[in-house]
PDB file of C-alpha atoms in Angstrom:
ATOM      1  CA  MET A  71     -52.241  -8.300  -9.562  1.00  0.00           C
ATOM      2  CA  ALA A  72     -55.366  -8.997 -11.625  1.00  0.00           C
ATOM      3  CA  ASP A  73     -58.546  -7.040 -10.923  1.00  0.00           C
ATOM      4  CA  SER A  74     -60.335 -10.033  -9.298  1.00  0.00           C
ATOM      5  CA  ASN A  75     -57.322 -10.657  -7.041  1.00  0.00           C
ATOM      6  CA  ASP A  76     -57.161  -6.958  -6.241  1.00  0.00           C
ATOM      7  CA  SER A  77     -60.795  -6.861  -5.199  1.00  0.00           C
ATOM      8  CA  SER A  78     -60.366 -10.119  -3.206  1.00  0.00           C
ATOM      9  CA  TRP A  79     -57.373  -8.551  -1.423  1.00  0.00           C
ATOM     10  CA  LYS A  80     -59.341  -5.390  -0.569  1.00  0.00           C
ATOM     11  CA  GLU A  81     -62.330  -7.379   0.689  1.00  0.00           C
ATOM     12  CA  ALA A  82     -60.115  -9.655   2.802  1.00  0.00           C
ATOM     13  CA  LEU A  83     -58.530  -6.630   4.493  1.00  0.00           C
ATOM     14  CA  LYS A  84     -61.939  -5.653   5.930  1.00  0.00           C
ATOM     15  CA  SER A  85     -62.178  -8.753   8.175  1.00  0.00           C
ATOM     16  CA  LYS A  86     -59.721 -10.443  10.529  1.00  0.00           C
ATOM     17  CA  ASP A  87     -60.941 -13.921   9.595  1.00  0.00           C
ATOM     18  CA  ALA A  88     -61.204 -13.239   5.859  1.00  0.00           C
ATOM     19  CA  PHE A  89     -57.672 -11.791   5.867  1.00  0.00           C
ATOM     20  CA  ALA A  90     -56.284 -14.781   7.774  1.00  0.00           C
ATOM     21  CA  ASP A  91     -57.846 -17.119   5.178  1.00  0.00           C
ATOM     22  CA  PHE A  92     -56.594 -14.973   2.272  1.00  0.00           C
ATOM     23  CA  ILE A  93     -53.026 -14.666   3.556  1.00  0.00           C
ATOM     24  CA  THR A  94     -52.814 -18.347   4.455  1.00  0.00           C
ATOM     25  CA  ASP A  95     -53.970 -19.267   0.918  1.00  0.00           C
ATOM     26  CA  TYR A  96     -51.542 -16.711  -0.550  1.00  0.00           C
ATOM     27  CA  PHE A  97     -48.560 -18.259   1.238  1.00  0.00           C
ATOM     28  CA  LYS A  98     -49.652 -21.769   0.301  1.00  0.00           C
ATOM     29  CA  LYS A  99     -49.426 -20.751  -3.323  1.00  0.00           C
ATOM     30  CA  ASN A 100     -46.479 -18.318  -3.228  1.00  0.00           C
ATOM     31  CA  LYS A 101     -44.291 -19.468  -0.270  1.00  0.00           C
ATOM     32  CA  GLU A 102     -42.964 -15.877   0.305  1.00  0.00           C
ATOM     33  CA  LEU A 103     -43.487 -12.209  -0.401  1.00  0.00           C
ATOM     34  CA  THR A 104     -40.422 -10.173  -1.288  1.00  0.00           C
ATOM     35  CA  GLY A 105     -39.826  -6.473  -1.667  1.00  0.00           C
ATOM     36  CA  SER A 106     -37.212  -3.765  -1.447  1.00  0.00           C
ATOM     37  CA  TYR A 107     -36.686  -0.078  -0.930  1.00  0.00           C
ATOM     38  CA  ASP A 108     -33.670   1.609  -2.415  1.00  0.00           C
ATOM     39  CA  ILE A 109     -32.450   5.157  -2.463  1.00  0.00           C
ATOM     40  CA  PRO A 110     -28.899   6.247  -3.355  1.00  0.00           C
ATOM     41  CA  SER A 111     -27.657   6.163   0.222  1.00  0.00           C
ATOM     42  CA  TYR A 112     -29.724   3.394   1.785  1.00  0.00           C
ATOM     43  CA  TYR A 113     -31.462   0.102   1.009  1.00  0.00           C
ATOM     44  CA  GLU A 114     -33.723  -2.447   2.602  1.00  0.00           C
ATOM     45  CA  HIS A 115     -34.752  -5.807   1.203  1.00  0.00           C
ATOM     46  CA  TYR A 116     -37.307  -8.028   2.871  1.00  0.00           C
ATOM     47  CA  THR A 117     -38.894 -11.450   2.583  1.00  0.00           C
ATOM     48  CA  VAL A 118     -42.107 -12.413   4.362  1.00  0.00           C
ATOM     49  CA  HIS A 119     -43.383 -15.926   4.854  1.00  0.00           C
ATOM     50  CA  LEU A 120     -45.914 -17.693   7.008  1.00  0.00           C
ATOM     51  CA  ASP A 121     -44.777 -20.113   9.684  1.00  0.00           C
ATOM     52  CA  SER A 122     -47.202 -22.438  11.425  1.00  0.00           C
ATOM     53  CA  HIS A 123     -45.654 -21.669  14.846  1.00  0.00           C
ATOM     54  CA  ASP A 124     -44.482 -18.053  14.605  1.00  0.00           C
ATOM     55  CA  GLY A 125     -47.064 -16.503  12.274  1.00  0.00           C
ATOM     56  CA  ILE A 126     -45.755 -13.945   9.823  1.00  0.00           C
ATOM     57  CA  VAL A 127     -41.934 -14.051   9.697  1.00  0.00           C
ATOM     58  CA  ILE A 128     -40.130 -11.073   8.212  1.00  0.00           C
ATOM     59  CA  THR A 129     -36.455 -11.139   7.337  1.00  0.00           C
ATOM     60  CA  LEU A 130     -35.142  -7.640   6.717  1.00  0.00           C
ATOM     61  CA  VAL A 131     -31.698  -6.757   5.351  1.00  0.00           C
ATOM     62  CA  THR A 132     -30.695  -3.106   5.527  1.00  0.00           C
ATOM     63  CA  GLY A 133     -27.537  -1.322   4.562  1.00  0.00           C
ATOM     64  CA  VAL A 134     -25.902   1.828   3.502  1.00  0.00           C
ATOM     65  CA  ASN A 135     -24.851   2.388  -0.135  1.00  0.00           C
ATOM     66  CA  GLN A 136     -21.342   3.692  -0.126  1.00  0.00           C
ATOM     67  CA  VAL A 137     -20.238   6.019  -2.891  1.00  0.00           C
ATOM     68  CA  GLY A 138     -16.763   6.913  -4.124  1.00  0.00           C
ATOM     69  CA  GLU A 139     -13.702   4.829  -4.640  1.00  0.00           C
ATOM     70  CA  SER A 140     -12.324   5.181  -1.137  1.00  0.00           C
ATOM     71  CA  ALA A 141     -15.591   4.311   0.648  1.00  0.00           C
ATOM     72  CA  ALA A 142     -15.354   1.245   2.831  1.00  0.00           C
ATOM     73  CA  SER A 143     -18.107  -1.332   2.307  1.00  0.00           C
ATOM     74  CA  ALA A 144     -20.407  -1.445   5.264  1.00  0.00           C
ATOM     75  CA  LEU A 145     -21.823  -4.860   6.123  1.00  0.00           C
ATOM     76  CA  PRO A 146     -25.569  -5.160   5.753  1.00  0.00           C
ATOM     77  CA  PHE A 147     -27.644  -5.637   8.906  1.00  0.00           C
ATOM     78  CA  LYS A 148     -30.006  -8.660   8.928  1.00  0.00           C
ATOM     79  CA  GLN A 149     -32.968  -8.750  11.254  1.00  0.00           C
ATOM     80  CA  LYS A 150     -35.709 -11.311  11.708  1.00  0.00           C
ATOM     81  CA  GLU A 151     -39.067 -10.409  13.232  1.00  0.00           C
ATOM     82  CA  THR A 152     -42.322 -12.300  13.782  1.00  0.00           C
ATOM     83  CA  MET A 153     -45.861 -10.995  14.114  1.00  0.00           C
ATOM     84  CA  SER A 154     -49.369 -12.286  14.065  1.00  0.00           C
ATOM     85  CA  ILE A 155     -51.422 -12.310  10.873  1.00  0.00           C
ATOM     86  CA  GLU A 156     -53.701  -9.683  12.460  1.00  0.00           C
ATOM     87  CA  ASP A 157     -50.746  -7.402  13.232  1.00  0.00           C
ATOM     88  CA  PHE A 158     -49.641  -7.801   9.584  1.00  0.00           C
ATOM     89  CA  ARG A 159     -53.165  -6.855   8.463  1.00  0.00           C
ATOM     90  CA  ASN A 160     -53.056  -3.776  10.653  1.00  0.00           C
ATOM     91  CA  LEU A 161     -49.687  -2.828   9.247  1.00  0.00           C
ATOM     92  CA  ILE A 162     -51.144  -2.911   5.749  1.00  0.00           C
ATOM     93  CA  LEU A 163     -54.383  -1.178   6.760  1.00  0.00           C
ATOM     94  CA  HIS A 164     -52.570   1.726   8.380  1.00  0.00           C
ATOM     95  CA  LYS A 165     -50.051   1.951   5.571  1.00  0.00           C
ATOM     96  CA  LYS A 166     -47.317   3.000   7.993  1.00  0.00           C
ATOM     97  CA  PHE A 167     -44.783   1.761   5.474  1.00  0.00           C
ATOM     98  CA  ALA A 168     -45.826   4.662   3.170  1.00  0.00           C
ATOM     99  CA  ASP A 169     -44.667   7.278   5.722  1.00  0.00           C
ATOM    100  CA  GLN A 170     -41.746   9.143   4.190  1.00  0.00           C
ATOM    101  CA  ASN A 171     -40.226   9.648   7.653  1.00  0.00           C
ATOM    102  CA  MET A 172     -40.397   5.989   8.686  1.00  0.00           C
ATOM    103  CA  SER A 173     -38.341   3.171   7.169  1.00  0.00           C
ATOM    104  CA  LEU A 174     -39.727  -0.352   6.797  1.00  0.00           C
ATOM    105  CA  ALA A 175     -37.401  -1.386   9.621  1.00  0.00           C
ATOM    106  CA  ASP A 176     -38.976   1.260  11.876  1.00  0.00           C
ATOM    107  CA  VAL A 177     -42.486   0.028  10.981  1.00  0.00           C
ATOM    108  CA  PHE A 178     -41.629  -3.598  11.723  1.00  0.00           C
ATOM    109  CA  GLN A 179     -39.942  -2.553  14.992  1.00  0.00           C
ATOM    110  CA  THR A 180     -43.088  -0.692  16.035  1.00  0.00           C
ATOM    111  CA  VAL A 181     -45.594  -3.306  15.004  1.00  0.00           C
ATOM    112  CA  ALA A 182     -43.609  -6.278  16.319  1.00  0.00           C
ATOM    113  CA  GLY A 183     -42.962  -4.479  19.602  1.00  0.00           C
ATOM    114  CA  VAL A 184     -39.192  -4.717  19.426  1.00  0.00           C
ATOM    115  CA  PRO A 185     -37.457  -2.309  21.831  1.00  0.00           C
ATOM    116  CA  ASP A 186     -35.464   0.483  20.232  1.00  0.00           C
ATOM    117  CA  SER A 187     -31.756  -0.244  20.371  1.00  0.00           C
ATOM    118  CA  ASP A 188     -31.151   3.412  21.392  1.00  0.00           C
ATOM    119  CA  SER A 189     -33.248   2.949  24.541  1.00  0.00           C
ATOM    120  CA  LYS A 190     -31.241   2.311  27.689  1.00  0.00           C
TER     121      LYS A 190
END
């Protein structure tokens, strides 16, 4: 990201309205934001786009990297979440995704208010 874009991004994060304008403009130009997290035993790949009805839409694919010749291939898990632009701004502001003990899936689950699958 160029310096002027970097400063615009940081300024936009300070205000709910400025961020909404910035992110809307970003997705008009770029259509989607992609990223991934990979370690030898685990991976997650995500795409983020803006939908006029649902707000921010995040598609997350997670899986386990199998090692060894006899390891069975586990199917990846695909999950789709939606959140408001303001919730997305708060996610970035609080940098929860940088927490070593929390995966991106955990962050999206927390921010999007999705119930934990382990809860009964």
